[in-house]
PDB file of N, CA and C in Angstrom:
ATOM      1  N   UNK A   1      33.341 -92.121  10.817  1.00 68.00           N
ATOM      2  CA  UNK A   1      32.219 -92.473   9.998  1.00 68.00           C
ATOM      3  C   UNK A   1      31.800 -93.925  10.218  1.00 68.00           C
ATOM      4  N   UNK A   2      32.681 -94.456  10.038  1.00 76.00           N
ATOM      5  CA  UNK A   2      32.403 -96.299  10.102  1.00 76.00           C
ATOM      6  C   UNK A   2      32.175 -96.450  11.538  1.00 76.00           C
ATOM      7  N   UNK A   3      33.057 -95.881  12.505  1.00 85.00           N
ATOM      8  CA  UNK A   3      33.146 -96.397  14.116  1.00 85.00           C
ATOM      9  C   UNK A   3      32.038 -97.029  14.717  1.00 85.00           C
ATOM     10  N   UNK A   4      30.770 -96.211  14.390  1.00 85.00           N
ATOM     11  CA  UNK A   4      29.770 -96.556  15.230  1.00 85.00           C
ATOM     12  C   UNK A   4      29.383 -97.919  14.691  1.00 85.00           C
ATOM     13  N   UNK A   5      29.485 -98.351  13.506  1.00 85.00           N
ATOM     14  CA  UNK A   5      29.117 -99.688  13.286  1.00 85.00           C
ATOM     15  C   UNK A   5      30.338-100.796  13.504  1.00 85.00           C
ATOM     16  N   UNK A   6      31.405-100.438  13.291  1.00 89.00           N
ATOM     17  CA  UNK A   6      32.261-101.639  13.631  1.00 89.00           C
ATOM     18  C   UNK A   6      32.747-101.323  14.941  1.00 89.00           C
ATOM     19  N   UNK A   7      33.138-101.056  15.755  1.00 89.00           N
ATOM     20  CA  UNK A   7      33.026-100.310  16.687  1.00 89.00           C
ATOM     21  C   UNK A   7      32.624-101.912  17.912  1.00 89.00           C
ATOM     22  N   UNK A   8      31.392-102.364  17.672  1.00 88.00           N
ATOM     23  CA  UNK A   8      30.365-102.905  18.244  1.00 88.00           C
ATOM     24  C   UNK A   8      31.279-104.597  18.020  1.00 88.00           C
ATOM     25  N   UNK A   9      32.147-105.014  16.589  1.00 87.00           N
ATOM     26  CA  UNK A   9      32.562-105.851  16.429  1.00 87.00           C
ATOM     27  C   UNK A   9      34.185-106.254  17.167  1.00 87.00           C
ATOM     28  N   UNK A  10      34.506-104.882  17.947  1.00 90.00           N
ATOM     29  CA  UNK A  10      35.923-105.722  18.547  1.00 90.00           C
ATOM     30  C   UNK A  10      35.587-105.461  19.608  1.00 90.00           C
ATOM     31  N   UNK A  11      36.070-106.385  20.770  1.00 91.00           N
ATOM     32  CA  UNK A  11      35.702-106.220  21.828  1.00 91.00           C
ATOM     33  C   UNK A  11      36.040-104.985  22.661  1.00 91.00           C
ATOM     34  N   UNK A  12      35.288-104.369  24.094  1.00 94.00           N
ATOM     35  CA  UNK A  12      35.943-103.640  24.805  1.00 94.00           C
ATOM     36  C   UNK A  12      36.702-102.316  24.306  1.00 94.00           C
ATOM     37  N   UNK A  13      36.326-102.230  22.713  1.00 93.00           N
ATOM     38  CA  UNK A  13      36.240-101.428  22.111  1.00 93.00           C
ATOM     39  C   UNK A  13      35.761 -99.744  22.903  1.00 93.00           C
ATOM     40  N   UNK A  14      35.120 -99.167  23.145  1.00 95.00           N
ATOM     41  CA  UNK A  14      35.025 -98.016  23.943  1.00 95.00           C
ATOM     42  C   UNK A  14      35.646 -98.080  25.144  1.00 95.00           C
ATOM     43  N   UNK A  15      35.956 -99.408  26.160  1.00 96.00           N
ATOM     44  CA  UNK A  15      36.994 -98.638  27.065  1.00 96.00           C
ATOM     45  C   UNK A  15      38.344 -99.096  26.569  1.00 96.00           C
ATOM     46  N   UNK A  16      38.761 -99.298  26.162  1.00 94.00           N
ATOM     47  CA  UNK A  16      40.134 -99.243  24.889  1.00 94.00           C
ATOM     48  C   UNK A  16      40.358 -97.951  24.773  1.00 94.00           C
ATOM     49  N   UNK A  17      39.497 -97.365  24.246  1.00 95.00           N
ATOM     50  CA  UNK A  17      39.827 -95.678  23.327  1.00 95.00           C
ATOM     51  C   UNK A  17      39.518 -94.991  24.776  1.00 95.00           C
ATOM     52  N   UNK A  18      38.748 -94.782  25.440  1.00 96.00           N
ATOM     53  CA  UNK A  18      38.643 -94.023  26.234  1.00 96.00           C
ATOM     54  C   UNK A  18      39.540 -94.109  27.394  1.00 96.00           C
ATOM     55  N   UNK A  19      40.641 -95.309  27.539  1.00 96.00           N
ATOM     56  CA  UNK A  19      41.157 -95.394  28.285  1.00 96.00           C
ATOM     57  C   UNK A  19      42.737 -95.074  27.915  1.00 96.00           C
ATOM     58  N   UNK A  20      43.165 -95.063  26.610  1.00 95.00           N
ATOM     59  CA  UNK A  20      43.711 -94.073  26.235  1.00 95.00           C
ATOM     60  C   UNK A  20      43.509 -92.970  26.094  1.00 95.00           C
ATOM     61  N   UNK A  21      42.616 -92.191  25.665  1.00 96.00           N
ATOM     62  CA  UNK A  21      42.379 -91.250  26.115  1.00 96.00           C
ATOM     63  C   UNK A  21      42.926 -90.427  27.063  1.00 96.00           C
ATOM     64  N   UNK A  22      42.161 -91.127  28.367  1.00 97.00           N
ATOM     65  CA  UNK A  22      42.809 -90.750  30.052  1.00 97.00           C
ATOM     66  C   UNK A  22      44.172 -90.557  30.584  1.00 97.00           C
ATOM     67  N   UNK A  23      44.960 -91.426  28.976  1.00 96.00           N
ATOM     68  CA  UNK A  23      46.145 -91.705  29.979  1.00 96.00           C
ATOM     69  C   UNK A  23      46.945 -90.446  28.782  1.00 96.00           C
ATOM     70  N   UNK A  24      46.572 -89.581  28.438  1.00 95.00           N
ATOM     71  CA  UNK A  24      47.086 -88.597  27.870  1.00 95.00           C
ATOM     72  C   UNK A  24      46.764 -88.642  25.998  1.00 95.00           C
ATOM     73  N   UNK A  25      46.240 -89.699  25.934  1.00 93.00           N
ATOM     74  CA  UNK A  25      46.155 -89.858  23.726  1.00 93.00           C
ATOM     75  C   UNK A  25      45.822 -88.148  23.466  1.00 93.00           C
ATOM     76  N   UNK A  26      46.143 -88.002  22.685  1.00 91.00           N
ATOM     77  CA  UNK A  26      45.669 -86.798  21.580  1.00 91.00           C
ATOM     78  C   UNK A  26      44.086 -87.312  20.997  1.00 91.00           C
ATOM     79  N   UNK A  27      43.813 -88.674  20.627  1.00 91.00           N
ATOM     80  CA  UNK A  27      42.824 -89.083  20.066  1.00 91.00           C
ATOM     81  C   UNK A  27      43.030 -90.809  19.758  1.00 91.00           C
ATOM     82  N   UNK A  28      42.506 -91.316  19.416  1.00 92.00           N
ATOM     83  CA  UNK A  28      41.976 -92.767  19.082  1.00 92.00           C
ATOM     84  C   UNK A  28      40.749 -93.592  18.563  1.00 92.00           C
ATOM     85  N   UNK A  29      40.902 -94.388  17.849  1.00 91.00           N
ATOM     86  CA  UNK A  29      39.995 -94.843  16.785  1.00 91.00           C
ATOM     87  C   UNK A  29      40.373 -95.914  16.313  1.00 91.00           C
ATOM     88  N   UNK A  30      39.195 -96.868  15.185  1.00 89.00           N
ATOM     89  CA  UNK A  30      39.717 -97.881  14.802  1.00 89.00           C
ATOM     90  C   UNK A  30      40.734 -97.639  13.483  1.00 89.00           C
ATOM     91  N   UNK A  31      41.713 -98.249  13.302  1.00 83.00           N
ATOM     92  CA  UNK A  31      42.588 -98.388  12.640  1.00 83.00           C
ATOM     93  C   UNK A  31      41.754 -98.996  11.405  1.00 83.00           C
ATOM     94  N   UNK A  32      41.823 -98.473   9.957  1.00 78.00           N
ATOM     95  CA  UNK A  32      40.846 -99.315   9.003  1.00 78.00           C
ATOM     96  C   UNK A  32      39.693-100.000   9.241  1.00 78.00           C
ATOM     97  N   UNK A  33      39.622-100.751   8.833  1.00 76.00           N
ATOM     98  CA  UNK A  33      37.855-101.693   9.166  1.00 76.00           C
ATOM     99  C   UNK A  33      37.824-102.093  10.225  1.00 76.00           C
ATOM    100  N   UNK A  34      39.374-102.195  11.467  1.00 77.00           N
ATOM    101  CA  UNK A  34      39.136-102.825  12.492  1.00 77.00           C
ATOM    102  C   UNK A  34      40.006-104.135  12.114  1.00 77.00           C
ATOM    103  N   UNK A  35      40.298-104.840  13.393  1.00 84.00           N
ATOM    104  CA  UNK A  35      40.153-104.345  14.998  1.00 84.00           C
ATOM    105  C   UNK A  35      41.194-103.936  15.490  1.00 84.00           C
ATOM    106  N   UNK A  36      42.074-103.339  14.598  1.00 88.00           N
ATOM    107  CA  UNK A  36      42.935-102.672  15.677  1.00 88.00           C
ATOM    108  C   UNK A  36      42.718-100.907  15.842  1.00 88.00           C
ATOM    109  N   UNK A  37      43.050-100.852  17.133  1.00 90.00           N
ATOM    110  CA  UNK A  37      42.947 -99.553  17.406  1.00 90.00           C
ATOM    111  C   UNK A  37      43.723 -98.704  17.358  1.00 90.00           C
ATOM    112  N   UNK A  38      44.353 -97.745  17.016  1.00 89.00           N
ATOM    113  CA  UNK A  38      44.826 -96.818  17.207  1.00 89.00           C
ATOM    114  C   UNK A  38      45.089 -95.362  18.070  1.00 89.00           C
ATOM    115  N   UNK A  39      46.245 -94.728  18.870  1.00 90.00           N
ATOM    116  CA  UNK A  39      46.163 -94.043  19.010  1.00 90.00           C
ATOM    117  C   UNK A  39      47.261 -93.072  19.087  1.00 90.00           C
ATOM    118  N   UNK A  40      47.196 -91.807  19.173  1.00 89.00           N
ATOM    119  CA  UNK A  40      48.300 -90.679  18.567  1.00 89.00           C
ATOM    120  C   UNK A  40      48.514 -90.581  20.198  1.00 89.00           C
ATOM    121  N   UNK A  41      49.820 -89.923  20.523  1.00 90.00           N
ATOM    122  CA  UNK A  41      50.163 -89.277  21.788  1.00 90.00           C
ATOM    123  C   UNK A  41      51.725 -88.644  21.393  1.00 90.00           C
ATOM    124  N   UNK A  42      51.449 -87.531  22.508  1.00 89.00           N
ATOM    125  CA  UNK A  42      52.411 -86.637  21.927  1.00 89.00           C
ATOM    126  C   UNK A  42      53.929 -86.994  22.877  1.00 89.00           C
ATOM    127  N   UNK A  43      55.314 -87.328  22.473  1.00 88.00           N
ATOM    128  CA  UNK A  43      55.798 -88.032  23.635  1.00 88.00           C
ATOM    129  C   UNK A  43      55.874 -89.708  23.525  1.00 88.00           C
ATOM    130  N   UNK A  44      56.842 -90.251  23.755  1.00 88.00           N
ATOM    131  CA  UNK A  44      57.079 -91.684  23.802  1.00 88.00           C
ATOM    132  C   UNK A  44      56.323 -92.216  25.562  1.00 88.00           C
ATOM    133  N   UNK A  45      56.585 -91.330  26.482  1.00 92.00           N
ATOM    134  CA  UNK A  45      56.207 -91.876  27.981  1.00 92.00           C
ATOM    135  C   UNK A  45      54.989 -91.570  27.823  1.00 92.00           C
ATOM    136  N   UNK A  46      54.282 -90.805  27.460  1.00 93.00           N
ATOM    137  CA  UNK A  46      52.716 -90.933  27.333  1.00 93.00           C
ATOM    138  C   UNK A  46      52.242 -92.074  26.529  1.00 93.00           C
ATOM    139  N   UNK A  47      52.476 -92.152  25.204  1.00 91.00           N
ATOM    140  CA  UNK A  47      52.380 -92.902  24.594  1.00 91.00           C
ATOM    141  C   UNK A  47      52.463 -94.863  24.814  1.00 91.00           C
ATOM    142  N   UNK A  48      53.311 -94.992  26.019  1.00 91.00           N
ATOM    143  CA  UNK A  48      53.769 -95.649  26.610  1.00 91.00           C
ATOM    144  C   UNK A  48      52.955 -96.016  27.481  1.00 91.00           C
ATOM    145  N   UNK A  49      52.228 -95.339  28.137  1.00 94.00           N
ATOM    146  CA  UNK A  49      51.311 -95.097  29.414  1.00 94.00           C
ATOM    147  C   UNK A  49      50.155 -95.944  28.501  1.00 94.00           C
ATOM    148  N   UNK A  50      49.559 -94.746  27.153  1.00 94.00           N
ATOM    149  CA  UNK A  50      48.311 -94.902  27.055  1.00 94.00           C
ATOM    150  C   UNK A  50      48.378 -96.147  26.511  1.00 94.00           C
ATOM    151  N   UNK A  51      49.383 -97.190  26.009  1.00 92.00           N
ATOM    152  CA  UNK A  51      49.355 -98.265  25.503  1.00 92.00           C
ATOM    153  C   UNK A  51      49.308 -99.261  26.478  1.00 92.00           C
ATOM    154  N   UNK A  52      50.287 -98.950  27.639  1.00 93.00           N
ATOM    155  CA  UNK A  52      49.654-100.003  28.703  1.00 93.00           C
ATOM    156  C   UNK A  52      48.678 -99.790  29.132  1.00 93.00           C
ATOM    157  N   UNK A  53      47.927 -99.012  29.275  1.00 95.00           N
ATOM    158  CA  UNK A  53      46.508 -98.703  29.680  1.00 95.00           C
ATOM    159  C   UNK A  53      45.837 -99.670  29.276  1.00 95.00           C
ATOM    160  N   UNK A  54      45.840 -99.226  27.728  1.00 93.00           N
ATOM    161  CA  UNK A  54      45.083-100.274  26.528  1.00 93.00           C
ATOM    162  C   UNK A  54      45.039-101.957  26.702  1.00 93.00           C
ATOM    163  N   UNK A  55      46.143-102.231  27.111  1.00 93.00           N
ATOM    164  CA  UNK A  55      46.901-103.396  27.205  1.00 93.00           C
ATOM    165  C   UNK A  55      46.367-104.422  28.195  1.00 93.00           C
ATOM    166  N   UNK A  56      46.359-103.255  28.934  1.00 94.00           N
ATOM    167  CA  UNK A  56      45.863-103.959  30.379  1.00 94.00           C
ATOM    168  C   UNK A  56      43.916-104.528  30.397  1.00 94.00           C
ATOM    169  N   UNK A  57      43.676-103.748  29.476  1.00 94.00           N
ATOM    170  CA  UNK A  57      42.119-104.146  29.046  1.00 94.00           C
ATOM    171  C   UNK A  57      42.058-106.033  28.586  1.00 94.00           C
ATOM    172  N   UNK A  58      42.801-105.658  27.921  1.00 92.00           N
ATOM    173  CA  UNK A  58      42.580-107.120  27.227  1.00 92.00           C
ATOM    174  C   UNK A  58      43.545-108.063  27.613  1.00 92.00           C
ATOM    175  N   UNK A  59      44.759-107.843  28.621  1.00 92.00           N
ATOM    176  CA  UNK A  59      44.993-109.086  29.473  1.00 92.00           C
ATOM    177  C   UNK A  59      43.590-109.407  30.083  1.00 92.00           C
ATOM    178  N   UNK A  60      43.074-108.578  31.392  1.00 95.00           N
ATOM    179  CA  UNK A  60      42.240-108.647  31.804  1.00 95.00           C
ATOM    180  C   UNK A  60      40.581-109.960  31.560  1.00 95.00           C
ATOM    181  N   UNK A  61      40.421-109.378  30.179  1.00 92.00           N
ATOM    182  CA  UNK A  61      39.872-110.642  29.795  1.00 92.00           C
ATOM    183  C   UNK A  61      40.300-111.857  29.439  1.00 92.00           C
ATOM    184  N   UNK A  62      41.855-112.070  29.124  1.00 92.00           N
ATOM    185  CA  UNK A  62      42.638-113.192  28.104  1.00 92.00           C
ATOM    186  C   UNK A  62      42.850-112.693  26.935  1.00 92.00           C
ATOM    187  N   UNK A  63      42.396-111.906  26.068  1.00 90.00           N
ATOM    188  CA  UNK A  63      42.414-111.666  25.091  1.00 90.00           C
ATOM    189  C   UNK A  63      43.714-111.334  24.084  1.00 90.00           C
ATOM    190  N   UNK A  64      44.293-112.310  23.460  1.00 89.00           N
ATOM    191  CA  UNK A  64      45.432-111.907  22.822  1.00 89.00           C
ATOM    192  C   UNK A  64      45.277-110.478  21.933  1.00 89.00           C
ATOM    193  N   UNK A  65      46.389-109.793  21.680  1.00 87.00           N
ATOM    194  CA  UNK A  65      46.873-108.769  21.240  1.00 87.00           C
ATOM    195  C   UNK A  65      48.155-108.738  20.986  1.00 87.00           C
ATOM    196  N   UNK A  66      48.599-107.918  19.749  1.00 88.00           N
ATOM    197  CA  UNK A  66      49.921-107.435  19.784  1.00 88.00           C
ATOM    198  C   UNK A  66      49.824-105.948  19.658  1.00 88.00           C
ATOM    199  N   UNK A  67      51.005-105.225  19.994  1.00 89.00           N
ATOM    200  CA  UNK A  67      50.576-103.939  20.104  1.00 89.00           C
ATOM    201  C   UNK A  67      52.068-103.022  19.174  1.00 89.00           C
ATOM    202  N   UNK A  68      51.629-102.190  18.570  1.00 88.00           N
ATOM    203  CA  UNK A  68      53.157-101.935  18.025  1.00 88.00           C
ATOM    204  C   UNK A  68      53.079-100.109  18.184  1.00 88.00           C
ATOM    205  N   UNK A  69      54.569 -99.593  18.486  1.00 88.00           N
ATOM    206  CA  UNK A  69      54.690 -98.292  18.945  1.00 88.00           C
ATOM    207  C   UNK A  69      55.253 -97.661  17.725  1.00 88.00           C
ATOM    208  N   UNK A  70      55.239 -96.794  17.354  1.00 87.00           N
ATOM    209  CA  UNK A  70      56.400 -95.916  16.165  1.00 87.00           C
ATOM    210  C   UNK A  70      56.274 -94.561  16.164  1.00 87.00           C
ATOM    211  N   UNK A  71      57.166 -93.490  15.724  1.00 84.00           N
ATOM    212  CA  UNK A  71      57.065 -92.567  15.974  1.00 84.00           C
ATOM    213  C   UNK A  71      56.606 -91.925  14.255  1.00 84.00           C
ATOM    214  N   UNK A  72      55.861 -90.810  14.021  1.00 79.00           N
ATOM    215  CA  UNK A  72      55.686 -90.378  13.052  1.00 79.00           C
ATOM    216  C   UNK A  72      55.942 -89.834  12.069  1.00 79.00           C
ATOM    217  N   UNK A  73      56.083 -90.035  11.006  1.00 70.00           N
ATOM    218  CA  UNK A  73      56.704 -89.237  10.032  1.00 70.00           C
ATOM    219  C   UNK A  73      57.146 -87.985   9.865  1.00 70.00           C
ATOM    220  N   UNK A  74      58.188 -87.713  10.054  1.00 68.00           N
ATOM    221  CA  UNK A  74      58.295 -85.893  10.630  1.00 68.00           C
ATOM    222  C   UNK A  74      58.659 -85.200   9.304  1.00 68.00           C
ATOM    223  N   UNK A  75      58.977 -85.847   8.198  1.00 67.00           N
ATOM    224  CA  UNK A  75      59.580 -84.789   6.821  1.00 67.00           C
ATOM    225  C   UNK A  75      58.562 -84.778   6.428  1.00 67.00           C
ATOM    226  N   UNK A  76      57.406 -85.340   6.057  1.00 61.00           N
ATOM    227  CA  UNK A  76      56.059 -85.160   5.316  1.00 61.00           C
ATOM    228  C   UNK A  76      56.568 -84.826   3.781  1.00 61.00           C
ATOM    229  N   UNK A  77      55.696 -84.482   2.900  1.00 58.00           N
ATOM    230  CA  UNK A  77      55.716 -84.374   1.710  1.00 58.00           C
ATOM    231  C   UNK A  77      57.034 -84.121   1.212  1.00 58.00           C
ATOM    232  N   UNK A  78      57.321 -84.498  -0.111  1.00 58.00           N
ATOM    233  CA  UNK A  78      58.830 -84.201  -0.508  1.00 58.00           C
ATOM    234  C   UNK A  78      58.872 -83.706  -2.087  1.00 58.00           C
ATOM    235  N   UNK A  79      58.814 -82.083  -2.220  1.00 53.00           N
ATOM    236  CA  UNK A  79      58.296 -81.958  -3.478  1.00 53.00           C
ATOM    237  C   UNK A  79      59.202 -80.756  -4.253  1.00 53.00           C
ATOM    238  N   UNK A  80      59.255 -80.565  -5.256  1.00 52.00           N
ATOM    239  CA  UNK A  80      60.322 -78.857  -5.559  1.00 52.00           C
ATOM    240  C   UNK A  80      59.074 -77.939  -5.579  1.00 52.00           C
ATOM    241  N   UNK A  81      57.533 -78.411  -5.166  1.00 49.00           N
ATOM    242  CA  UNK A  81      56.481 -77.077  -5.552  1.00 49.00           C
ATOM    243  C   UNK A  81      56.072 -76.480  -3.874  1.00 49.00           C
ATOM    244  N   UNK A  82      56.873 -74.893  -4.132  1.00 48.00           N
ATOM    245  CA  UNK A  82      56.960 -74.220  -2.806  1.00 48.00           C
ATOM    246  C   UNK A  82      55.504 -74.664  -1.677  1.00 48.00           C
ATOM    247  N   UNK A  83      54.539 -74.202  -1.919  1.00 47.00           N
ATOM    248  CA  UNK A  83      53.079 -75.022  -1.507  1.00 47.00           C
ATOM    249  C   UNK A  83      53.431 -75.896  -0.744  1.00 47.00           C
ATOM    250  N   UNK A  84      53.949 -77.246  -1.434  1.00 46.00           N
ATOM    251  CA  UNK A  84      54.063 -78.697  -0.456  1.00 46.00           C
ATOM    252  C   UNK A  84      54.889 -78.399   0.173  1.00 46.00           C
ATOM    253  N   UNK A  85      55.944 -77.725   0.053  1.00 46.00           N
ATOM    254  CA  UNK A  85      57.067 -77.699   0.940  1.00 46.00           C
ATOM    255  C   UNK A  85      56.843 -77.075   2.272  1.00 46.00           C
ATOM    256  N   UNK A  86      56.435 -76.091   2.125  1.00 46.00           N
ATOM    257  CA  UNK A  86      55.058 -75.241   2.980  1.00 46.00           C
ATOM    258  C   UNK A  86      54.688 -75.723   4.238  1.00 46.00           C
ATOM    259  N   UNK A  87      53.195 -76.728   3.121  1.00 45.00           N
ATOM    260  CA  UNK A  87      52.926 -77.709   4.176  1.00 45.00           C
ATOM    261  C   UNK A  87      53.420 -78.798   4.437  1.00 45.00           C
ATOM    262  N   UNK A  88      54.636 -78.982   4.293  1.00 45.00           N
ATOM    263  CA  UNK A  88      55.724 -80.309   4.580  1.00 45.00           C
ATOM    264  C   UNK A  88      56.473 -79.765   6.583  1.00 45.00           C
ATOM    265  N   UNK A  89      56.740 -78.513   5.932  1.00 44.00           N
ATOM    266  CA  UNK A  89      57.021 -77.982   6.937  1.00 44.00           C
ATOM    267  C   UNK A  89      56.165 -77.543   8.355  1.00 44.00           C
ATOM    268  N   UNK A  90      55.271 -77.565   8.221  1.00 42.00           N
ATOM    269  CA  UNK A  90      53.649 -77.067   9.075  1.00 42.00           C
ATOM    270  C   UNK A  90      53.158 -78.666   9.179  1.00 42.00           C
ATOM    271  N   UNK A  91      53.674 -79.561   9.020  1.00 43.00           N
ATOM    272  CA  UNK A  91      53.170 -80.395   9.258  1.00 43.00           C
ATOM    273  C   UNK A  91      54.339 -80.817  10.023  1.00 43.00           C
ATOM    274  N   UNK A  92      55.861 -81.018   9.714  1.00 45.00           N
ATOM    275  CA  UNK A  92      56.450 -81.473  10.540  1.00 45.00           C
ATOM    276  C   UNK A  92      56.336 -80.665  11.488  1.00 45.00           C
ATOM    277  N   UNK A  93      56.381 -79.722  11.820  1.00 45.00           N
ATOM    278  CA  UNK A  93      56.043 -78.790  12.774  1.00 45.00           C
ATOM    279  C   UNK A  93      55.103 -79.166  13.796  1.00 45.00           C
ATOM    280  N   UNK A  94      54.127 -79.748  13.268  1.00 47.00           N
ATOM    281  CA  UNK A  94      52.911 -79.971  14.128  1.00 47.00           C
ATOM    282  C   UNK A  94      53.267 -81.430  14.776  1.00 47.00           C
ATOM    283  N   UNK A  95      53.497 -82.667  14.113  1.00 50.00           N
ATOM    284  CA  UNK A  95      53.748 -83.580  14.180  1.00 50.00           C
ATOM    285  C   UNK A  95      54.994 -84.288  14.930  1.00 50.00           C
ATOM    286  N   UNK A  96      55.767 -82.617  15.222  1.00 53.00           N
ATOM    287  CA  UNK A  96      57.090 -83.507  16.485  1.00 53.00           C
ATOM    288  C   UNK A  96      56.858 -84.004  17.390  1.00 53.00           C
ATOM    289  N   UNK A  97      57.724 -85.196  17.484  1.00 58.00           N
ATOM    290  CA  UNK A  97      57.433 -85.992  19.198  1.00 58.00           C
ATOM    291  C   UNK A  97      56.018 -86.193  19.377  1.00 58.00           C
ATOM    292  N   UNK A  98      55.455 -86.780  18.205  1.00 63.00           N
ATOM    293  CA  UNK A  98      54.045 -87.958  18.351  1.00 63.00           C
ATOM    294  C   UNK A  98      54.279 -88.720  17.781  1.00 63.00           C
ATOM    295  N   UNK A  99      53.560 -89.310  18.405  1.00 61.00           N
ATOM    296  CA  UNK A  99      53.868 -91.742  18.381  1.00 61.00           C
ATOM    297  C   UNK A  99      52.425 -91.850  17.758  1.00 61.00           C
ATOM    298  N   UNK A 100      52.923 -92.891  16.948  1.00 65.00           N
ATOM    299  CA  UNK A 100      51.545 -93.442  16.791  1.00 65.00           C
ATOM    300  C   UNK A 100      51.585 -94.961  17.702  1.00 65.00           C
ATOM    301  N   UNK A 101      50.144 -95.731  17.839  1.00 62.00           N
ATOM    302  CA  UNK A 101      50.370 -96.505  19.104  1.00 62.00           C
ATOM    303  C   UNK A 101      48.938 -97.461  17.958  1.00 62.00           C
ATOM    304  N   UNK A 102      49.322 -98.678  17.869  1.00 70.00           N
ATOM    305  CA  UNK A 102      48.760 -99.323  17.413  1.00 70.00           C
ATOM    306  C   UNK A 102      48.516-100.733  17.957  1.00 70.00           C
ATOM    307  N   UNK A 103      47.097-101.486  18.736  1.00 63.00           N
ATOM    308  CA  UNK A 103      46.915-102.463  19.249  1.00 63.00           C
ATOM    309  C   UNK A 103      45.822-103.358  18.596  1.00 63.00           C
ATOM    310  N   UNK A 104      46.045-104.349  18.037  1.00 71.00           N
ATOM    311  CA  UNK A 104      45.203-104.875  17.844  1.00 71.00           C
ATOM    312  C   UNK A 104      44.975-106.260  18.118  1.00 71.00           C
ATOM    313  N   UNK A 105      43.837-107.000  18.071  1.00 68.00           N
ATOM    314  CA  UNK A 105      43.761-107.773  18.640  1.00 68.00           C
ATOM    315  C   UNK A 105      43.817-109.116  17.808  1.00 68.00           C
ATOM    316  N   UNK A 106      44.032-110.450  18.280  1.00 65.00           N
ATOM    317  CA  UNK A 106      44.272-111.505  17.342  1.00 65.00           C
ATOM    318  C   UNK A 106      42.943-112.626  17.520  1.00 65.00           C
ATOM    319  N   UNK A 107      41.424-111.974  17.195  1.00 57.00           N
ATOM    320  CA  UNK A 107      40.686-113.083  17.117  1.00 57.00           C
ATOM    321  C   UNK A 107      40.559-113.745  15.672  1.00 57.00           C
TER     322      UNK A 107
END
């Protein structure tokens, strides 16, 4: 929703995401209002990939960044009502062995 307008405010912003993308992301976007970006990949060596990808954008110009890796929450909801548990389960399910990949930049 927001992307297209802030989007325009961090730099190199579209080949960032699209260059994760390439290097295997599931998807990518700005992280809150910006400027860091975000992206999901399924796998630590992909994930790995699509972050140096990213990375390599903004050496390229000088541009400081820090970039941080983590893997995702795999228990999800924690509840005694069968429902959440449900989808606690259908979600860890879905959610094994994806990283989230977070770069943002330090202007």
């Amino acid at each position: 929703m927001i992307e297209p307008a802030r989007s325009i405010l961090i730099p190199k912003f579209e080949e960032v995401k699209n260059e994760a993308l390439n290097q295997g992301a599931l998807g990518s976007g700005i992280s809150g209002s910006g400027p860091s970006i975000f992206a999901l990949s399924k796998g630590m060596a992909t994930a790995k990939k699509a972050g140096n990808a990213m990375a390599e954008i903004y050496k390229s110009i000088g541009l400081e960044y820090d970039m941080y890796l983590s893997p995702i929450n795999k228990i999800g909801i924690k509840t005694d009502f069968l429902l959440f548990k449900s989808i606690a389960t259908i979600t860890e399910l879905a959610i094994a062995n994806t990283f989230l990949l977070s770069i943002s930049t330090n202007q």
